[in-house]
mmCIF file of C-alpha atoms and ligand atoms in Angstrom:
data_model
loop_
_atom_site.group_PDB
_atom_site.id
_atom_site.type_symbol
_atom_site.label_atom_id
_atom_site.label_comp_id
_atom_site.label_asym_id
_atom_site.label_seq_id
_atom_site.Cartn_x
_atom_site.Cartn_y
_atom_site.Cartn_z
ATOM 1 C CA MET A 289 102.384 154.738 196.696
ATOM 2 C CA ALA A 290 103.136 154.459 200.379
ATOM 3 C CA ILE A 291 105.519 151.812 201.711
ATOM 4 C CA ASP A 292 103.870 149.041 203.778
ATOM 5 C CA PHE A 293 106.350 148.682 206.641
ATOM 6 C CA GLU A 294 104.103 146.165 208.427
ATOM 7 C CA LYS A 295 103.942 143.666 205.561
ATOM 8 C CA ALA A 296 104.738 140.170 206.899
ATOM 9 C CA GLY A 297 107.829 138.350 205.643
ATOM 10 C CA LYS A 298 110.228 139.725 203.018
ATOM 11 C CA SER A 299 109.024 142.282 200.503
ATOM 12 C CA ILE A 300 110.711 144.490 197.918
ATOM 13 C CA GLN A 301 108.808 147.749 197.434
ATOM 14 C CA ASP A 302 109.164 150.687 195.034
ATOM 15 C CA ILE A 303 110.096 154.140 196.309
ATOM 16 C CA VAL A 304 108.175 156.838 194.432
ATOM 17 C CA ILE A 305 108.553 160.515 195.346
ATOM 18 C CA ASP A 306 106.217 163.306 194.256
ATOM 19 C CA THR A 307 108.079 166.158 192.561
ATOM 20 C CA ASP A 308 106.980 169.275 190.686
ATOM 21 C CA ALA A 309 107.688 167.352 187.464
ATOM 22 C CA GLY A 310 105.486 164.407 188.564
ATOM 23 C CA PRO A 311 106.170 161.088 190.316
ATOM 24 C CA LEU A 312 109.874 160.146 190.515
ATOM 25 C CA PHE A 313 110.857 156.466 190.771
ATOM 26 C CA ALA A 314 113.645 156.408 193.349
ATOM 27 C CA GLY A 315 114.669 152.762 193.519
ATOM 28 C CA ARG A 316 113.476 150.017 195.846
ATOM 29 C CA LEU A 317 113.759 149.044 199.460
ATOM 30 C CA CYS A 318 113.547 145.701 201.220
ATOM 31 C CA VAL A 319 111.460 145.210 204.369
ATOM 32 C CA VAL A 320 111.590 141.997 206.380
ATOM 33 C CA ASN A 321 109.186 141.542 209.310
ATOM 34 C CA ASN A 322 109.233 138.506 211.554
ATOM 35 C CA GLY A 323 107.562 138.899 214.933
ATOM 36 C CA PRO A 324 108.729 141.005 217.863
ATOM 37 C CA GLY A 325 112.330 142.131 218.193
ATOM 38 C CA SER A 326 114.765 144.881 217.260
ATOM 39 C CA ARG A 327 114.039 147.270 214.367
ATOM 40 C CA VAL A 328 117.034 148.282 212.254
ATOM 41 C CA LEU A 329 117.326 150.437 209.113
ATOM 42 C CA VAL A 330 120.389 149.977 206.885
ATOM 43 C CA VAL A 331 120.981 152.435 204.030
ATOM 44 C CA ALA A 332 123.718 153.042 201.451
ATOM 45 C CA GLY A 333 124.124 155.230 198.415
ATOM 46 C CA ILE A 334 123.284 158.592 199.956
ATOM 47 C CA HIS A 335 126.320 159.486 197.862
ATOM 48 C CA GLY A 336 125.472 157.837 194.553
ATOM 49 C CA ASP A 337 129.022 156.924 193.471
ATOM 50 C CA GLU A 338 129.932 155.006 196.654
ATOM 51 C CA TYR A 339 129.202 151.609 195.127
ATOM 52 C CA GLU A 340 130.995 149.214 197.500
ATOM 53 C CA ALA A 341 128.450 150.154 200.160
ATOM 54 C CA GLN A 342 125.495 149.722 197.808
ATOM 55 C CA LEU A 343 126.715 146.317 196.583
ATOM 56 C CA ALA A 344 127.218 145.146 200.179
ATOM 57 C CA LEU A 345 123.567 145.978 200.910
ATOM 58 C CA HIS A 346 122.386 144.126 197.804
ATOM 59 C CA ARG A 347 124.331 141.100 199.050
ATOM 60 C CA LEU A 348 122.561 141.457 202.415
ATOM 61 C CA VAL A 349 119.125 141.672 200.738
ATOM 62 C CA ALA A 350 119.842 138.558 198.668
ATOM 63 C CA ARG A 351 120.517 136.433 201.758
ATOM 64 C CA LEU A 352 117.532 137.685 203.781
ATOM 65 C CA ASP A 353 114.364 135.706 204.280
ATOM 66 C CA ALA A 354 111.692 135.955 206.956
ATOM 67 C CA ASP A 355 113.202 133.163 209.056
ATOM 68 C CA SER A 356 116.606 134.878 209.217
ATOM 69 C CA VAL A 357 115.185 138.055 210.819
ATOM 70 C CA ARG A 358 113.979 138.666 214.383
ATOM 71 C CA GLY A 359 111.900 141.846 214.472
ATOM 72 C CA ARG A 360 112.241 144.181 211.510
ATOM 73 C CA LEU A 361 115.066 144.889 209.077
ATOM 74 C CA ILE A 362 114.731 147.598 206.416
ATOM 75 C CA VAL A 363 117.438 147.821 203.733
ATOM 76 C CA VAL A 364 117.720 150.710 201.241
ATOM 77 C CA PRO A 365 120.726 149.964 198.972
ATOM 78 C CA GLU A 366 120.387 153.100 196.791
ATOM 79 C CA ALA A 367 119.070 155.813 199.094
ATOM 80 C CA ASN A 368 119.879 158.450 196.455
ATOM 81 C CA PHE A 369 118.804 156.413 193.439
ATOM 82 C CA PRO A 370 118.906 159.302 190.913
ATOM 83 C CA ALA A 371 122.591 159.844 191.789
ATOM 84 C CA SER A 372 123.475 156.126 191.794
ATOM 85 C CA ALA A 373 121.816 155.597 188.436
ATOM 86 C CA ASN A 374 123.782 158.565 187.071
ATOM 87 C CA GLY A 375 127.132 157.388 188.484
ATOM 88 C CA THR A 376 127.604 160.587 190.461
ATOM 89 C CA ARG A 377 127.843 161.662 194.099
ATOM 90 C CA CYS A 378 124.795 163.922 193.758
ATOM 91 C CA ALA A 379 121.609 163.752 191.685
ATOM 92 C CA PRO A 380 121.833 165.487 188.299
ATOM 93 C CA SER A 381 118.471 167.245 188.779
ATOM 94 C CA ASP A 382 119.634 169.576 191.556
ATOM 95 C CA GLY A 383 123.285 168.709 192.321
ATOM 96 C CA ALA A 384 122.573 168.771 196.067
ATOM 97 C CA ASN A 385 124.790 166.836 198.492
ATOM 98 C CA MET A 386 122.052 164.712 200.073
ATOM 99 C CA ASN A 387 124.102 164.251 203.228
ATOM 100 C CA ARG A 388 123.769 167.977 203.954
ATOM 101 C CA THR A 389 120.002 168.138 203.349
ATOM 102 C CA PHE A 390 118.557 166.235 206.325
ATOM 103 C CA PRO A 391 115.883 166.306 207.685
ATOM 104 C CA GLY A 392 114.902 167.179 204.128
ATOM 105 C CA ASP A 393 112.038 169.238 202.745
ATOM 106 C CA ARG A 394 108.838 167.733 201.337
ATOM 107 C CA ALA A 395 108.330 170.884 199.213
ATOM 108 C CA GLY A 396 111.981 171.221 198.165
ATOM 109 C CA THR A 397 114.180 169.932 195.340
ATOM 110 C CA PRO A 398 114.037 166.228 194.389
ATOM 111 C CA THR A 399 117.035 165.463 196.657
ATOM 112 C CA GLU A 400 115.461 167.354 199.572
ATOM 113 C CA ARG A 401 112.182 165.487 199.065
ATOM 114 C CA LEU A 402 113.956 162.134 198.961
ATOM 115 C CA ALA A 403 115.795 163.031 202.178
ATOM 116 C CA ALA A 404 112.455 163.985 203.748
ATOM 117 C CA PHE A 405 111.038 160.592 202.727
ATOM 118 C CA LEU A 406 113.981 158.801 204.353
ATOM 119 C CA PHE A 407 113.806 160.931 207.482
ATOM 120 C CA HIS A 408 110.061 161.258 208.078
ATOM 121 C CA ASP A 409 108.685 158.047 206.540
ATOM 122 C CA VAL A 410 111.416 155.389 206.851
ATOM 123 C CA LEU A 411 113.520 156.349 209.896
ATOM 124 C CA PRO A 412 110.628 156.262 212.442
ATOM 125 C CA GLU A 413 110.107 152.594 211.514
ATOM 126 C CA ALA A 414 113.479 151.673 213.115
ATOM 127 C CA ASP A 415 115.252 152.090 216.447
ATOM 128 C CA LEU A 416 118.780 152.053 214.987
ATOM 129 C CA LEU A 417 120.142 153.481 211.720
ATOM 130 C CA ILE A 418 123.238 152.114 209.982
ATOM 131 C CA ASP A 419 124.329 154.392 207.110
ATOM 132 C CA VAL A 420 127.039 152.853 204.922
ATOM 133 C CA HIS A 421 129.308 155.072 202.839
ATOM 134 C CA SER A 422 132.553 154.447 200.976
ATOM 135 C CA GLY A 423 135.273 156.668 199.624
ATOM 136 C CA GLY A 424 133.853 157.273 196.163
ATOM 137 C CA PRO A 425 136.237 158.201 193.344
ATOM 138 C CA GLY A 426 137.863 160.980 195.369
ATOM 139 C CA TYR A 427 139.045 159.171 198.481
ATOM 140 C CA LYS A 428 140.406 155.887 199.695
ATOM 141 C CA GLY A 429 139.988 154.987 203.336
ATOM 142 C CA GLU A 430 140.517 152.421 206.059
ATOM 143 C CA ALA A 431 137.248 150.822 207.168
ATOM 144 C CA ILE A 432 135.831 152.691 210.158
ATOM 145 C CA ALA A 433 132.657 152.940 212.214
ATOM 146 C CA PHE A 434 131.486 156.035 214.062
ATOM 147 C CA ALA A 435 128.269 156.744 215.879
ATOM 148 C CA PHE A 436 125.986 159.533 216.985
ATOM 149 C CA HIS A 437 123.689 159.385 219.967
ATOM 150 C CA GLY A 438 121.355 161.789 221.729
ATOM 151 C CA PRO A 439 119.371 161.887 224.966
ATOM 152 C CA ALA A 440 116.145 160.841 223.220
ATOM 153 C CA CYS A 441 117.645 157.741 221.557
ATOM 154 C CA ARG A 442 115.832 154.500 222.331
ATOM 155 C CA VAL A 443 118.970 152.328 222.044
ATOM 156 C CA PRO A 444 121.356 153.055 224.975
ATOM 157 C CA GLU A 445 124.722 154.597 224.110
ATOM 158 C CA ALA A 446 126.673 151.697 225.636
ATOM 159 C CA GLU A 447 124.849 149.283 223.328
ATOM 160 C CA VAL A 448 125.715 151.462 220.326
ATOM 161 C CA VAL A 449 129.409 151.249 221.289
ATOM 162 C CA ARG A 450 129.163 147.451 221.630
ATOM 163 C CA MET A 451 127.473 147.376 218.229
ATOM 164 C CA MET A 452 130.334 149.374 216.664
ATOM 165 C CA GLU A 453 132.825 146.917 218.181
ATOM 166 C CA ALA A 454 130.778 143.978 216.853
ATOM 167 C CA PHE A 455 131.403 145.114 213.257
ATOM 168 C CA SER A 456 135.074 144.191 213.914
ATOM 169 C CA LEU A 457 136.375 146.833 211.500
ATOM 170 C CA PRO A 458 139.954 148.105 211.921
ATOM 171 C CA TYR A 459 138.923 151.439 213.483
ATOM 172 C CA ILE A 460 136.199 153.153 215.498
ATOM 173 C CA THR A 461 136.485 156.925 215.257
ATOM 174 C CA TRP A 462 135.181 159.647 217.548
ATOM 175 C CA GLN A 463 134.386 162.927 215.852
ATOM 176 C CA ASP A 464 131.933 165.818 215.964
ATOM 177 C CA GLY A 465 128.722 165.227 214.082
ATOM 178 C CA ILE A 466 127.150 167.380 211.386
ATOM 179 C CA ALA A 467 123.462 168.064 212.048
ATOM 180 C CA SER A 468 122.416 167.930 208.374
ATOM 181 C CA THR A 469 123.788 164.418 207.750
ATOM 182 C CA PHE A 470 121.388 161.476 207.996
ATOM 183 C CA VAL A 471 123.186 160.087 211.057
ATOM 184 C CA GLY A 472 123.372 163.521 212.728
ATOM 185 C CA ALA A 473 119.703 164.322 212.134
ATOM 186 C CA ALA A 474 118.628 160.809 213.166
ATOM 187 C CA ALA A 475 120.444 160.926 216.514
ATOM 188 C CA ALA A 476 118.989 164.359 217.284
ATOM 189 C CA ALA A 477 115.505 162.989 216.551
ATOM 190 C CA GLY A 478 115.859 159.925 218.815
ATOM 191 C CA THR A 479 117.280 157.205 216.566
ATOM 192 C CA ALA A 480 120.828 156.156 217.410
ATOM 193 C CA ALA A 481 122.914 156.102 214.251
ATOM 194 C CA ILE A 482 126.129 154.454 213.119
ATOM 195 C CA GLU A 483 127.998 155.346 209.930
ATOM 196 C CA LEU A 484 130.416 152.963 208.235
ATOM 197 C CA GLU A 485 133.090 154.327 205.902
ATOM 198 C CA GLY A 486 136.050 152.998 203.964
ATOM 199 C CA ALA A 487 137.291 151.642 200.629
ATOM 200 C CA GLY A 488 136.814 153.966 197.653
ATOM 201 C CA THR A 489 138.744 155.172 194.568
ATOM 202 C CA THR A 490 137.754 154.748 190.923
ATOM 203 C CA LEU A 491 137.467 150.957 190.946
ATOM 204 C CA ILE A 492 136.190 148.327 193.370
ATOM 205 C CA GLU A 493 139.301 146.682 194.760
ATOM 206 C CA GLU A 494 139.328 143.048 195.828
ATOM 207 C CA GLY A 495 137.690 142.587 199.212
ATOM 208 C CA ASN A 496 136.159 146.065 199.388
ATOM 209 C CA VAL A 497 132.561 144.817 199.171
ATOM 210 C CA ASP A 498 133.284 141.930 201.541
ATOM 211 C CA VAL A 499 134.539 144.281 204.252
ATOM 212 C CA PHE A 500 131.148 146.007 204.536
ATOM 213 C CA ALA A 501 129.016 142.911 203.838
ATOM 214 C CA ASP A 502 130.788 140.889 206.551
ATOM 215 C CA ALA A 503 130.805 143.775 209.048
ATOM 216 C CA LEU A 504 127.047 144.243 208.600
ATOM 217 C CA LEU A 505 126.369 140.545 209.220
ATOM 218 C CA ARG A 506 128.465 140.629 212.407
ATOM 219 C CA GLY A 507 126.725 143.762 213.649
ATOM 220 C CA LEU A 508 123.193 142.659 212.818
ATOM 221 C CA VAL A 509 123.700 139.224 214.415
ATOM 222 C CA HIS A 510 125.149 140.924 217.511
ATOM 223 C CA PHE A 511 122.131 143.240 217.712
ATOM 224 C CA GLY A 512 119.774 140.264 217.495
ATOM 225 C CA VAL A 513 117.892 141.341 214.372
ATOM 226 C CA LEU A 514 119.586 138.652 212.260
ATOM 227 C CA ALA A 515 119.804 134.966 213.162
ATOM 228 C CA GLY A 516 122.767 132.722 212.439
ATOM 229 C CA ASP A 517 126.492 132.747 212.983
ATOM 230 C CA PRO A 518 128.481 135.872 212.076
ATOM 231 C CA PRO A 519 131.247 135.440 209.475
ATOM 232 C CA ALA A 520 134.727 134.676 210.752
ATOM 233 C CA GLY A 521 137.503 137.224 210.467
ATOM 234 C CA GLY A 522 137.450 140.839 211.470
ATOM 235 C CA THR A 523 139.604 142.381 214.128
ATOM 236 C CA VAL A 524 139.538 144.171 217.470
ATOM 237 C CA SER A 525 138.808 147.796 216.512
ATOM 238 C CA ARG A 526 141.197 150.567 217.576
ATOM 239 C CA HIS A 527 139.524 153.722 218.881
ATOM 240 C CA LEU A 528 140.712 156.986 217.289
ATOM 241 C CA ASP A 529 139.867 160.646 217.807
ATOM 242 C CA VAL A 530 139.404 162.624 214.583
ATOM 243 C CA ARG A 531 139.563 166.367 215.200
ATOM 244 C CA PRO A 532 140.060 169.318 212.815
ATOM 245 C CA GLU A 533 143.848 169.154 213.335
ATOM 246 C CA ASN A 534 143.837 165.558 212.045
ATOM 247 C CA MET A 535 142.850 166.773 208.560
ATOM 248 C CA PHE A 536 145.386 167.441 205.784
ATOM 249 C CA GLU A 537 144.341 170.400 203.658
ATOM 250 C CA ALA A 538 145.665 171.893 200.419
ATOM 251 C CA ASP A 539 146.740 175.538 200.799
ATOM 252 C CA VAL A 540 147.554 175.839 197.103
ATOM 253 C CA PRO A 541 146.323 174.233 193.864
ATOM 254 C CA GLY A 542 148.465 171.737 192.014
ATOM 255 C CA LEU A 543 149.371 168.071 191.695
ATOM 256 C CA LEU A 544 149.181 165.947 194.839
ATOM 257 C CA GLU A 545 152.004 163.572 195.788
ATOM 258 C CA HIS A 546 151.399 161.576 198.971
ATOM 259 C CA ARG A 547 154.435 161.034 201.173
ATOM 260 C CA VAL A 548 152.810 158.635 203.650
ATOM 261 C CA ARG A 549 150.928 155.347 203.280
ATOM 262 C CA MET A 550 147.510 154.373 204.557
ATOM 263 C CA GLY A 551 147.824 152.951 208.049
ATOM 264 C CA GLN A 552 151.137 154.725 208.668
ATOM 265 C CA ARG A 553 151.786 156.406 212.027
ATOM 266 C CA VAL A 554 152.774 160.086 211.727
ATOM 267 C CA GLU A 555 153.914 162.659 214.269
ATOM 268 C CA THR A 556 153.144 166.381 214.410
ATOM 269 C CA GLY A 557 155.281 168.170 211.808
ATOM 270 C CA ASP A 558 155.882 165.100 209.631
ATOM 271 C CA LEU A 559 155.701 165.681 205.893
ATOM 272 C CA VAL A 560 152.552 163.893 204.694
ATOM 273 C CA ALA A 561 152.241 165.234 201.137
ATOM 274 C CA VAL A 562 153.627 167.757 198.690
ATOM 275 C CA ILE A 563 151.722 169.791 196.100
ATOM 276 C CA HIS A 564 153.489 170.530 192.839
ATOM 277 C CA PRO A 565 152.320 173.741 191.154
ATOM 278 C CA PHE A 566 150.970 173.236 187.617
ATOM 279 C CA GLY A 567 153.708 173.946 185.105
ATOM 280 C CA GLY A 568 155.757 175.560 187.836
ATOM 281 C CA PHE A 569 159.472 176.130 187.281
ATOM 282 C CA ASP A 570 159.932 178.286 190.377
ATOM 283 C CA GLY A 571 160.780 176.946 193.783
ATOM 284 C CA PRO A 572 160.200 173.662 195.607
ATOM 285 C CA PRO A 573 156.786 171.977 195.876
ATOM 286 C CA HIS A 574 154.448 173.117 198.651
ATOM 287 C CA ARG A 575 154.816 171.039 201.836
ATOM 288 C CA VAL A 576 151.822 169.634 203.773
ATOM 289 C CA GLU A 577 152.690 168.647 207.336
ATOM 290 C CA ALA A 578 150.748 166.741 209.986
ATOM 291 C CA ARG A 579 149.258 169.026 212.659
ATOM 292 C CA ALA A 580 148.637 166.169 215.096
ATOM 293 C CA PRO A 581 150.026 162.687 215.722
ATOM 294 C CA GLY A 582 147.971 159.818 214.401
ATOM 295 C CA ILE A 583 147.397 156.952 211.990
ATOM 296 C CA VAL A 584 146.597 157.757 208.340
ATOM 297 C CA ILE A 585 143.041 156.489 207.722
ATOM 298 C CA SER A 586 141.993 158.392 204.572
ATOM 299 C CA GLN A 587 143.773 159.748 201.503
ATOM 300 C CA ARG A 588 142.584 161.678 198.494
ATOM 301 C CA SER A 589 142.797 159.554 195.345
ATOM 302 C CA LEU A 590 142.616 162.328 192.738
ATOM 303 C CA LEU A 591 145.857 163.788 191.409
ATOM 304 C CA ARG A 592 144.759 167.396 190.858
ATOM 305 C CA VAL A 593 143.823 169.476 193.872
ATOM 306 C CA ALA A 594 142.328 172.913 194.416
ATOM 307 C CA SER A 595 143.102 175.186 197.321
ATOM 308 C CA GLY A 596 141.030 174.084 200.329
ATOM 309 C CA ASP A 597 140.644 170.452 199.213
ATOM 310 C CA CYS A 598 140.948 167.787 201.900
ATOM 311 C CA LEU A 599 143.969 165.602 201.122
ATOM 312 C CA GLY A 600 143.324 162.975 203.787
ATOM 313 C CA ASN A 601 143.302 162.594 207.531
ATOM 314 C CA THR A 602 144.636 160.719 210.500
ATOM 315 C CA GLY A 603 143.012 159.535 213.694
ATOM 316 C CA THR A 604 144.792 159.882 217.029
ATOM 317 C CA PRO A 605 144.684 156.710 219.176
ATOM 318 C CA ARG A 606 142.688 157.196 222.383
HETATM 319 ZN ZN1 ZN B 769 129.445 159.273 201.420
#
C-alpha cells in the first residue's frame, strides 16, 4: 500500500515493503500537511537499538497537529523497524547495516528494500532531511549536529548551517561524509541533510531523550515548518573538525580502561585509554594516545575490545 504524502492534516500510515517472503510490515510514519511552506523529513532508528532518538521522534509525533505545521512534516520514528523491534542495530533477517546500504535496492535484501523505500519514495517528498541517531549500547557521546550538502540541494548551505546552530546542541562537527549513509546519499541526490548524534550506552540516562526532542523543536521552529515558541535552554554550539586522526583505535584486543572523561580537552600524545590483555601477566597494558588535540566527544561503552575497534574520538575546535 503506497503512502499518501498529500493527505491533508495529520495522518499515521503503515509502511509495508514487498519482499521475496511476502509483504513486510515495517512500522508507521506520520505525515502532516498544512498548506504551502517548507517540507522536512525527520527519521530515527536506522540503527534499531538507538532508542533515545526514536523516543524523541515519538514525542514529536504526539505533539503534532495540522495547525502546528506550516508546509509538510514527515516523521519516521523507526526507519529500520525490523531492527528496532528486535532490539538490535541491524535487522535479524539479513544483518545489514542499513546506514551503509543507501540508496538501497528494490530487488535486494529486506534492509536494502527498506532503504530504497526511504530513499526513492519518502525522501523526494521533502527538501531537508534530519536523521537522528544515538550512541546505541556501544558508545556514549556528546550531542552533536553535522550536515551534508551538495550543489543540487534545494536548501542553501548557509541556511543548513543556521539550522544546525538553531538546534543549540553543544557541538557542530565537520567531517567527511560516507556516500552510502542516508545523509550522504540524500545530499548527493539534492536533499540537504543533517544528522544528530549523542547519548547512548545500555540504558536511557536522564535527559537523553529531552536533548533530541528539544533540539528538534528548536530546529523545526527555526526552519518555519513548526509553529510556536522553541523550548528554552540549549547552548551556543562549538564548531569542531573530526578527522581520521581524531579517532582512538584499539591496536590490540583486551579490556578497555578510559583515562579521559567526556568533554575533556586532550593534546597530541596524551594518554586517552589503556587496553589490558585478557589474562595477561606479562608487561604493562597497551597505551592509546591522542593523535590530535581536541575535546573528547565520544567514548566506547563496552569493556571488551577487539583489534581495530573504535574506542572514541575527539573534535578539534575550529
Ligand atoms: Zn546510528
